[in-house]
Short mmCIF file of C-alpha atoms in Angstrom, two decimals:
data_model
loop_
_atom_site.label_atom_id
_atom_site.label_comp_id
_atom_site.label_asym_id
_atom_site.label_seq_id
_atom_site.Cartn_x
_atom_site.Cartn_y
_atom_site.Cartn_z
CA UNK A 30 -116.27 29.68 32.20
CA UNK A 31 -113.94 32.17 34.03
CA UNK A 32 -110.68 32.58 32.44
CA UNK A 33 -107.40 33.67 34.76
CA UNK A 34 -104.39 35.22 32.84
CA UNK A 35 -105.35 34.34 29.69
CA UNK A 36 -103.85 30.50 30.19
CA UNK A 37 -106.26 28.82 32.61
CA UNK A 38 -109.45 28.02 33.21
CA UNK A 39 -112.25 27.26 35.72
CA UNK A 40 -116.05 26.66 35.88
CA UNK A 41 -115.79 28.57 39.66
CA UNK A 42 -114.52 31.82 40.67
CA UNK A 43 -113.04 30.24 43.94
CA UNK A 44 -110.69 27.90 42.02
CA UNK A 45 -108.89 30.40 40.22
CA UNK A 46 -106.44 31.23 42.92
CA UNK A 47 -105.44 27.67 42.96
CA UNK A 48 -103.72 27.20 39.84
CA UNK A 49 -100.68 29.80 41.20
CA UNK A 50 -100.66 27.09 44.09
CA UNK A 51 -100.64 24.37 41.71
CA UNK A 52 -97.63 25.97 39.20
CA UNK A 53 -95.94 26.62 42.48
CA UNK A 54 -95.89 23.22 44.43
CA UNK A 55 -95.02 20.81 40.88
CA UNK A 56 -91.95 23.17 40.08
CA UNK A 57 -90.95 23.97 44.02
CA UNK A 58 -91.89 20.72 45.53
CA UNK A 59 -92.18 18.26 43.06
CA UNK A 60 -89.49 19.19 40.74
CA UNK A 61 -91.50 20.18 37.72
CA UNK A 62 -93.37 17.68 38.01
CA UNK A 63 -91.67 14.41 38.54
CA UNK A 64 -93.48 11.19 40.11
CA UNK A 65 -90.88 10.98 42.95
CA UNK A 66 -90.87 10.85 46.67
CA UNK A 67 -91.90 13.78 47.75
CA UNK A 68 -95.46 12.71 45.53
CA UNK A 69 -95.31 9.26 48.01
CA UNK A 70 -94.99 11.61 50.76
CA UNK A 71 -97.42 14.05 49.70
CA UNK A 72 -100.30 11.07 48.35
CA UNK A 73 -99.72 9.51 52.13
CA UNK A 74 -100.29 12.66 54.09
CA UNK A 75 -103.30 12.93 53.07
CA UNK A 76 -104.50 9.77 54.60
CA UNK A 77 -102.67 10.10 57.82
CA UNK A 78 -104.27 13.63 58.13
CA UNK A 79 -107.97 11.96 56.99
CA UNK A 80 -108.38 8.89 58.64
CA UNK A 81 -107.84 10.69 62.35
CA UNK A 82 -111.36 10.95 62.51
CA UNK A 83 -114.40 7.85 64.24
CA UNK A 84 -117.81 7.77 63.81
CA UNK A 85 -117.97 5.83 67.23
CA UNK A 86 -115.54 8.02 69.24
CA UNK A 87 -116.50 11.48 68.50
CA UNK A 88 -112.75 11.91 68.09
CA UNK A 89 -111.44 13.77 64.84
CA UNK A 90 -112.04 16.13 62.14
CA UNK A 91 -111.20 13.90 59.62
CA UNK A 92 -109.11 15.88 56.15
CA UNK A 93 -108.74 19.03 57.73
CA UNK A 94 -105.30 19.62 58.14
CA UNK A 95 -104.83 18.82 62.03
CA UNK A 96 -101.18 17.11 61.15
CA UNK A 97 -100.04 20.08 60.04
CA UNK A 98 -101.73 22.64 62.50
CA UNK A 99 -101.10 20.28 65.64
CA UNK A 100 -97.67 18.88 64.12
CA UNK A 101 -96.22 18.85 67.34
CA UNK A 102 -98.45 16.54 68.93
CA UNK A 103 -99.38 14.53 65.60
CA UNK A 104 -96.16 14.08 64.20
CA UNK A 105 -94.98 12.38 67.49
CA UNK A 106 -97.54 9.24 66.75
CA UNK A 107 -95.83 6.42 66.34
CA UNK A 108 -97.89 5.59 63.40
CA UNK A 109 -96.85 9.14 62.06
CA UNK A 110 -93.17 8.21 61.87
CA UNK A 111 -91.22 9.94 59.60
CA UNK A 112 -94.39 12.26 58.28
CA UNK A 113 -93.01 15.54 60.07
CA UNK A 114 -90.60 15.57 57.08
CA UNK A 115 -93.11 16.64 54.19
CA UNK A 116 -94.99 18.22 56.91
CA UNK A 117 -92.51 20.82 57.65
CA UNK A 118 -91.48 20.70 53.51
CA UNK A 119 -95.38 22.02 53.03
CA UNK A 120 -95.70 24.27 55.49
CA UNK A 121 -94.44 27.55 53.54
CA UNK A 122 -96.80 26.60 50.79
CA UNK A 123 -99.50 27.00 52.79
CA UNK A 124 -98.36 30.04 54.28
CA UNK A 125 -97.26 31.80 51.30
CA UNK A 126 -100.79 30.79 49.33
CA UNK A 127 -102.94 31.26 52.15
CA UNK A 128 -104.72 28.38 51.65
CA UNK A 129 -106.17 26.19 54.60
CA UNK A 130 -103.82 23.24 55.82
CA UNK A 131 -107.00 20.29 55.24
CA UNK A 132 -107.28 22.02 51.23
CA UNK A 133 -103.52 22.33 50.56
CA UNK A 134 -102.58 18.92 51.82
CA UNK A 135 -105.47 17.14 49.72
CA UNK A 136 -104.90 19.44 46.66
CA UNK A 137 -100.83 18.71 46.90
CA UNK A 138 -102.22 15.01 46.93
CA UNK A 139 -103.86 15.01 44.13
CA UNK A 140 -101.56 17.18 42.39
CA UNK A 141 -98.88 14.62 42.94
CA UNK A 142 -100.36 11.71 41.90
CA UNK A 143 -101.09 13.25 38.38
CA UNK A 144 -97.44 12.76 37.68
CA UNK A 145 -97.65 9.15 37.92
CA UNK A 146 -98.08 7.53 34.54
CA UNK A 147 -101.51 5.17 35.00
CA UNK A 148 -103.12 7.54 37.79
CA UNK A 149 -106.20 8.07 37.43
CA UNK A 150 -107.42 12.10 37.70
CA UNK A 151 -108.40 12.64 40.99
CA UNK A 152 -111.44 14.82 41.96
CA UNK A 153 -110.83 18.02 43.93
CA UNK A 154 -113.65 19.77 46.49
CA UNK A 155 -112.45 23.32 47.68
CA UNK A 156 -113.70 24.86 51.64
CA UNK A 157 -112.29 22.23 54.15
CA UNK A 158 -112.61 23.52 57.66
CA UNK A 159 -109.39 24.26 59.64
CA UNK A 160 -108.68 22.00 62.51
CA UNK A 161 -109.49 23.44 66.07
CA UNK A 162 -108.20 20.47 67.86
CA UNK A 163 -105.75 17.57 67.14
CA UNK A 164 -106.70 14.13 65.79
CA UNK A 165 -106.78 11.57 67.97
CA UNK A 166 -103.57 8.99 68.68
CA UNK A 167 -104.14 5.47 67.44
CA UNK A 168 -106.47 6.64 64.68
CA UNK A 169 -103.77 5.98 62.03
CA UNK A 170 -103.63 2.12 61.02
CA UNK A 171 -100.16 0.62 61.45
CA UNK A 172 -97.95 -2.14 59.13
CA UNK A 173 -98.08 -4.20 62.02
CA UNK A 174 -101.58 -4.35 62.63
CA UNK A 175 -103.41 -7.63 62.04
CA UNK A 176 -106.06 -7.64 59.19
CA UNK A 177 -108.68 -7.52 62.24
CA UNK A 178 -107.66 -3.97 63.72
CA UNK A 179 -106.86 -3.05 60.27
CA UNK A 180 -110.68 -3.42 58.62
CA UNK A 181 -112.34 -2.32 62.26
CA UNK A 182 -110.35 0.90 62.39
CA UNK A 183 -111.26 1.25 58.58
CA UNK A 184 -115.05 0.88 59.18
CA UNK A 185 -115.48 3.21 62.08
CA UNK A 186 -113.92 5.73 59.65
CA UNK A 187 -116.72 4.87 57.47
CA UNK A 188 -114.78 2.89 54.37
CA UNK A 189 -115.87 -0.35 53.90
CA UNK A 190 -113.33 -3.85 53.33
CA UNK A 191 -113.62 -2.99 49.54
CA UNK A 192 -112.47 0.61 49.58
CA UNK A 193 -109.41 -0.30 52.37
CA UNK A 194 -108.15 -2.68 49.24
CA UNK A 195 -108.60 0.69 47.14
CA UNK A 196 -106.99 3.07 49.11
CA UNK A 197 -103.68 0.73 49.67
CA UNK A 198 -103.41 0.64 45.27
CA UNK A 199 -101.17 3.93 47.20
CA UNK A 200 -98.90 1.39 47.53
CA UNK A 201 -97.66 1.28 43.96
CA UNK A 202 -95.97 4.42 44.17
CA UNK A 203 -94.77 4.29 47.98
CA UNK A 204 -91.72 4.02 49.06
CA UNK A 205 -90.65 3.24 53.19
CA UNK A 206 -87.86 5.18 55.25
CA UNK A 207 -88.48 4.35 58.77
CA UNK A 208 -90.46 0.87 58.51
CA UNK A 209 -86.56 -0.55 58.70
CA UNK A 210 -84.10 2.75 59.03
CA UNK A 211 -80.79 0.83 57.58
CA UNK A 212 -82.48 0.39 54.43
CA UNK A 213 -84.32 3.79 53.26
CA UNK A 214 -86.47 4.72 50.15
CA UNK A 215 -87.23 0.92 49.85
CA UNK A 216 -90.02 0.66 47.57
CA UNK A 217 -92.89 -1.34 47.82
CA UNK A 218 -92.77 -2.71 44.30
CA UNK A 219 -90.52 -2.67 41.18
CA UNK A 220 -92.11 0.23 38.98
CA UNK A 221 -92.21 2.90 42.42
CA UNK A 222 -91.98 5.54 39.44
CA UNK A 223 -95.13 4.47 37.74
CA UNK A 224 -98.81 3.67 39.23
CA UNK A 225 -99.42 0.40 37.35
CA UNK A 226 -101.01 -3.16 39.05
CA UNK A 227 -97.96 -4.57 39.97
CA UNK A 228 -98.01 -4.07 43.72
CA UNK A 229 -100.52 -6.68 43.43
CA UNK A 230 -98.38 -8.82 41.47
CA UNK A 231 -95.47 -9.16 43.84
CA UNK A 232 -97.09 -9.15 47.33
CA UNK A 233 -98.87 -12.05 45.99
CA UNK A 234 -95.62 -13.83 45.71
CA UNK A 235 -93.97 -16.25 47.95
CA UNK A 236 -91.88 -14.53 50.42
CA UNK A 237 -88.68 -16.77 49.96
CA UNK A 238 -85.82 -14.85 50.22
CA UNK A 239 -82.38 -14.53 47.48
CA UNK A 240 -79.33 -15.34 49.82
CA UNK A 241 -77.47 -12.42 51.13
CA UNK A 242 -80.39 -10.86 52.46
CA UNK A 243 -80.12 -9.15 56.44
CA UNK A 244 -83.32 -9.50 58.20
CA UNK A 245 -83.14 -7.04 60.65
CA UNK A 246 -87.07 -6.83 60.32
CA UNK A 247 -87.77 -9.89 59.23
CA UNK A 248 -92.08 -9.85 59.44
CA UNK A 249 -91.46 -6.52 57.06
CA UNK A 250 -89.11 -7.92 54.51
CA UNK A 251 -91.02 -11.00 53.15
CA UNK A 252 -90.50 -10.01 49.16
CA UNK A 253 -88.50 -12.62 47.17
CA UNK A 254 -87.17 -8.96 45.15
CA UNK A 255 -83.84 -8.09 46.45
CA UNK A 256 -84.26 -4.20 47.26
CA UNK A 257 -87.98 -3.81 47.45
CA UNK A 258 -89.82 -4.02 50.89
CA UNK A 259 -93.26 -5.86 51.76
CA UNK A 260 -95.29 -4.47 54.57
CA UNK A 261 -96.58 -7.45 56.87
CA UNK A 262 -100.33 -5.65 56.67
CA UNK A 263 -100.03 -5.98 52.70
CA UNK A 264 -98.92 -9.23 53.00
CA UNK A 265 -101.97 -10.29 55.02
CA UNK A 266 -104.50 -8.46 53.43
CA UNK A 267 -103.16 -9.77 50.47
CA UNK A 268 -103.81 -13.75 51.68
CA UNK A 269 -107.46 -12.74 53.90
CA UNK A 270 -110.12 -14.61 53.17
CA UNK A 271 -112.18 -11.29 53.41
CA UNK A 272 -109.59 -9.17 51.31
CA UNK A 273 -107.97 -12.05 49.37
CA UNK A 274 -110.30 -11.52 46.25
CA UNK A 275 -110.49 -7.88 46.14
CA UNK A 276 -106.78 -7.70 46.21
CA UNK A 277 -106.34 -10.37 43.12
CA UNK A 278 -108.96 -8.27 40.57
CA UNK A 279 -106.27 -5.47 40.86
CA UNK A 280 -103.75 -7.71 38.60
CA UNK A 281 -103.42 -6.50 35.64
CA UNK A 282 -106.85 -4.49 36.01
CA UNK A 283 -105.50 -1.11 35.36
CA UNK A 284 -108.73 0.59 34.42
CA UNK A 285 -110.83 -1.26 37.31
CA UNK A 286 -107.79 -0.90 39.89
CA UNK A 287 -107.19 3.42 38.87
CA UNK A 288 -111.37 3.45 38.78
CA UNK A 289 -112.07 1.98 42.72
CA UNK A 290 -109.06 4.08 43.80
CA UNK A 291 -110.36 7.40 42.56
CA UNK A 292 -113.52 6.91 43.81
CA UNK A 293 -112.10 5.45 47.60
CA UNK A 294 -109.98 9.07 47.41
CA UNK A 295 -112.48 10.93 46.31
CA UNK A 296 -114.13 9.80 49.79
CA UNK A 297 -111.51 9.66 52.16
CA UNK A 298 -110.14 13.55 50.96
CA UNK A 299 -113.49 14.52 52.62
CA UNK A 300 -114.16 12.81 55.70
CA UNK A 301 -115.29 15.05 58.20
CA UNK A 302 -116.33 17.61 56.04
CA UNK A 303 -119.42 18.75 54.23
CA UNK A 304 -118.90 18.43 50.96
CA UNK A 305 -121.98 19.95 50.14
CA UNK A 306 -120.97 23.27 51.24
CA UNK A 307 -117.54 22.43 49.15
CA UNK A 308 -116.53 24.24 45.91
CA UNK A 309 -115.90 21.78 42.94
CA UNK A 310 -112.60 22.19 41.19
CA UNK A 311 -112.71 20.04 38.36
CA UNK A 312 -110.00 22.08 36.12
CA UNK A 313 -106.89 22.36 38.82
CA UNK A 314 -105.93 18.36 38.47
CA UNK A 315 -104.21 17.52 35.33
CA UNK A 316 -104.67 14.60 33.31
CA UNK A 317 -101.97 11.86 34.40
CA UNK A 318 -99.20 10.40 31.61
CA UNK A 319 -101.13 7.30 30.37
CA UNK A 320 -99.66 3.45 31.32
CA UNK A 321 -100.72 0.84 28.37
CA UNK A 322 -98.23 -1.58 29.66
CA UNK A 323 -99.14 -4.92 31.07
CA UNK A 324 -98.63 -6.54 34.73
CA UNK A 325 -95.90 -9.07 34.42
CA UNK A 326 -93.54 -11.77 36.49
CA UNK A 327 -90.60 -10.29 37.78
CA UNK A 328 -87.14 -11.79 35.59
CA UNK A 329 -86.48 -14.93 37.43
CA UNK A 330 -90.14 -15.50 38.91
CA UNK A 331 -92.64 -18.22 37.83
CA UNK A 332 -96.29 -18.83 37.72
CA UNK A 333 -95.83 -20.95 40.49
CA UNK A 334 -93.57 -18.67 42.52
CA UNK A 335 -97.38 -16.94 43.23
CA UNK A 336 -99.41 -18.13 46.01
CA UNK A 337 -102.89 -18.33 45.26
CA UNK A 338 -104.96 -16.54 48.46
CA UNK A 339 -108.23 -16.01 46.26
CA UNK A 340 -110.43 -19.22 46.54
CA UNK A 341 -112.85 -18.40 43.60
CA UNK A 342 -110.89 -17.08 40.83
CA UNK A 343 -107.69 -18.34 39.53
CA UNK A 344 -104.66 -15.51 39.81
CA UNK A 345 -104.20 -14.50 36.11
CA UNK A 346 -101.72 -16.01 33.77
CA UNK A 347 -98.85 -13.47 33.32
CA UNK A 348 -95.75 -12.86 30.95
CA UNK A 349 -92.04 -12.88 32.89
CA UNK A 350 -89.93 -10.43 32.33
CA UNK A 351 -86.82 -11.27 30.93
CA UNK A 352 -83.52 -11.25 31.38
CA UNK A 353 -81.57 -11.94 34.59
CA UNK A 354 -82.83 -11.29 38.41
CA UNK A 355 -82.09 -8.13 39.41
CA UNK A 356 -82.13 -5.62 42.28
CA UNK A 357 -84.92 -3.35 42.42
CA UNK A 358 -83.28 0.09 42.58
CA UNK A 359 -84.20 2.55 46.27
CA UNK A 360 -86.52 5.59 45.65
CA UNK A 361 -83.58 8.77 46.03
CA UNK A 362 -84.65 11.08 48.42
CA UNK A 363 -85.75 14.48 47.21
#
């Protein structure tokens, strides 16, 4: 056990020079330490920057930090929208630690999501190799895709239907700006703050909408919450024959939800790379704020307000929440 400054600790020499990176990014980036959007943005770079990457295609070096060293190409994918923003926001990080873009990006990733109460601690591999060429356009999955493209472009990234389920549980914390521009830091669920099972609660609900509401996107907006956003590729994925059951176990599954989505990031923060030749960091990701709570109805939604996609198991009898309907609140910007 090698101890650095008399405070911290690691099982590998090599990991000691990331806990100065670590301090540094939750008090400079995520504002000591908060579970806001710059931890959305952070948690979806690193898919955008790991799924550029086909077993088929030869195409793509997977997490090593080609968004960031090829931004000006990358960024400008349409299915990178918006991503230049924490991009450019983690760019002096890197410089200043001189740390490789494909480790900072994952580490930052995990780092962030250790803020959210109910996370589950992420693993964290040290010794990506740095881009050389950028990933490949259409690599990135899209809200818009059907179910179809979505699991194909999935699987020739290696990550089978179960683990695509997994990876979207990102979804409880996320938060969209560009999906429909006149309405930004919509969340995707009602706790955005907190990394609990209800994303899989409320896409499961009926899409009928409370009066008042402006489609100006209307295959993007189908949650009956005023304020919070669902994507049409949740939506689906969510009623799929292939997905529909997968997506249901979440509810009010905490530990089995947090469990298949460490172990689907645990994969996708190393496509590409060797992981055998990687440095195990065990001691750099905190341990997240616990979540005891249960998965409940929205105030104002029913049993029957939930339509049932999973042909095998009933969806699980829930509590409402009480009180009036309300508004779920936008995710500030940082």
């Amino acid at each position: 056990m090698l101890l650095l400054r008399g405070v911290n600790t690691a099982t590998n020499a090599a990991c000691c020079a990331l806990f100065a990176v670590r301090d540094d990014i939750q008090q400079n980036l995520f504002d000591g330490g908060e579970c806001g959007e710059d931890v959305h943005e952070s948690l979806r770079l690193t898919f955008h920057d790991a799924i550029g990457f086909s077993l088929t295609k030869n195409v793509g070096g997977g997490a090593d930090g080609s968004i960031s060293i090829f931004s000006d190409i990358e960024t400008k994918f349409h299915a990178n929208n918006g991503i230049d923003e924490i991009v450019k926001e983690q760019r002096p990080f890197i410089a200043t630690h001189n740390i490789t873009a494909g480790d900072f990006i994952q580490f930052t990733g995990a780092i962030g999501v250790s803020n959210c109460p109910g996370a589950p601690q992420l693993e964290y591999f040290l010794g990506r190799s740095s881009a050389t060429a950028p990933a490949a356009d259409l690599t990135v999955p899209e809200p818009f895709d059907t179910v179809d493209s979505i699991l194909a472009r999935f699987s020739d990234a290696g990550f089978t239907t179960a683990e695509v389920v997994a990876l979207l549980t990102s979804h409880t914390i996320a938060a969209a700006d560009l999906v429909d521009p006149t309405i930004p830091g919509t969340p995707f669920d009602s706790t955005p703050k907190r990394f609990d099972t209800q994303f899989f609660v409320e896409t499961q609900l009926r899409g009928t909408l409370f009066p008042g509401y402006v489609l100006l996107y209307p295959s993007s907006l189908e949650s009956p919450l005023m304020g919070e956003m669902r994507l049409q590729s949740d939506s689906e994925l969510a009623r799929d024959s292939r997905t529909a059951c997968l997506w249901q176990a979440n509810v009010n599954q905490q530990a089995h939800m947090t469990s298949n989505f460490a172990a689907a990031m645990a994969k996708l923060a190393v496509v590409g790379q060797d992981k055998a030749a990687m440095v195990d960091c065990p001691e750099l990701i905190p341990v997240p704020p616990p979540f005891t709570g249960s998965a409940t109805l929205p105030a104002g939604i029913i049993q029957s307000d939930v339509e049932q996609a999973c042909a095998t198991t009933p969806f699980p009898t829930l509590a409402t929440d009480p009180g009036p309907v309300t508004s779920v609140a936008p995710v500030p910007p940082s």
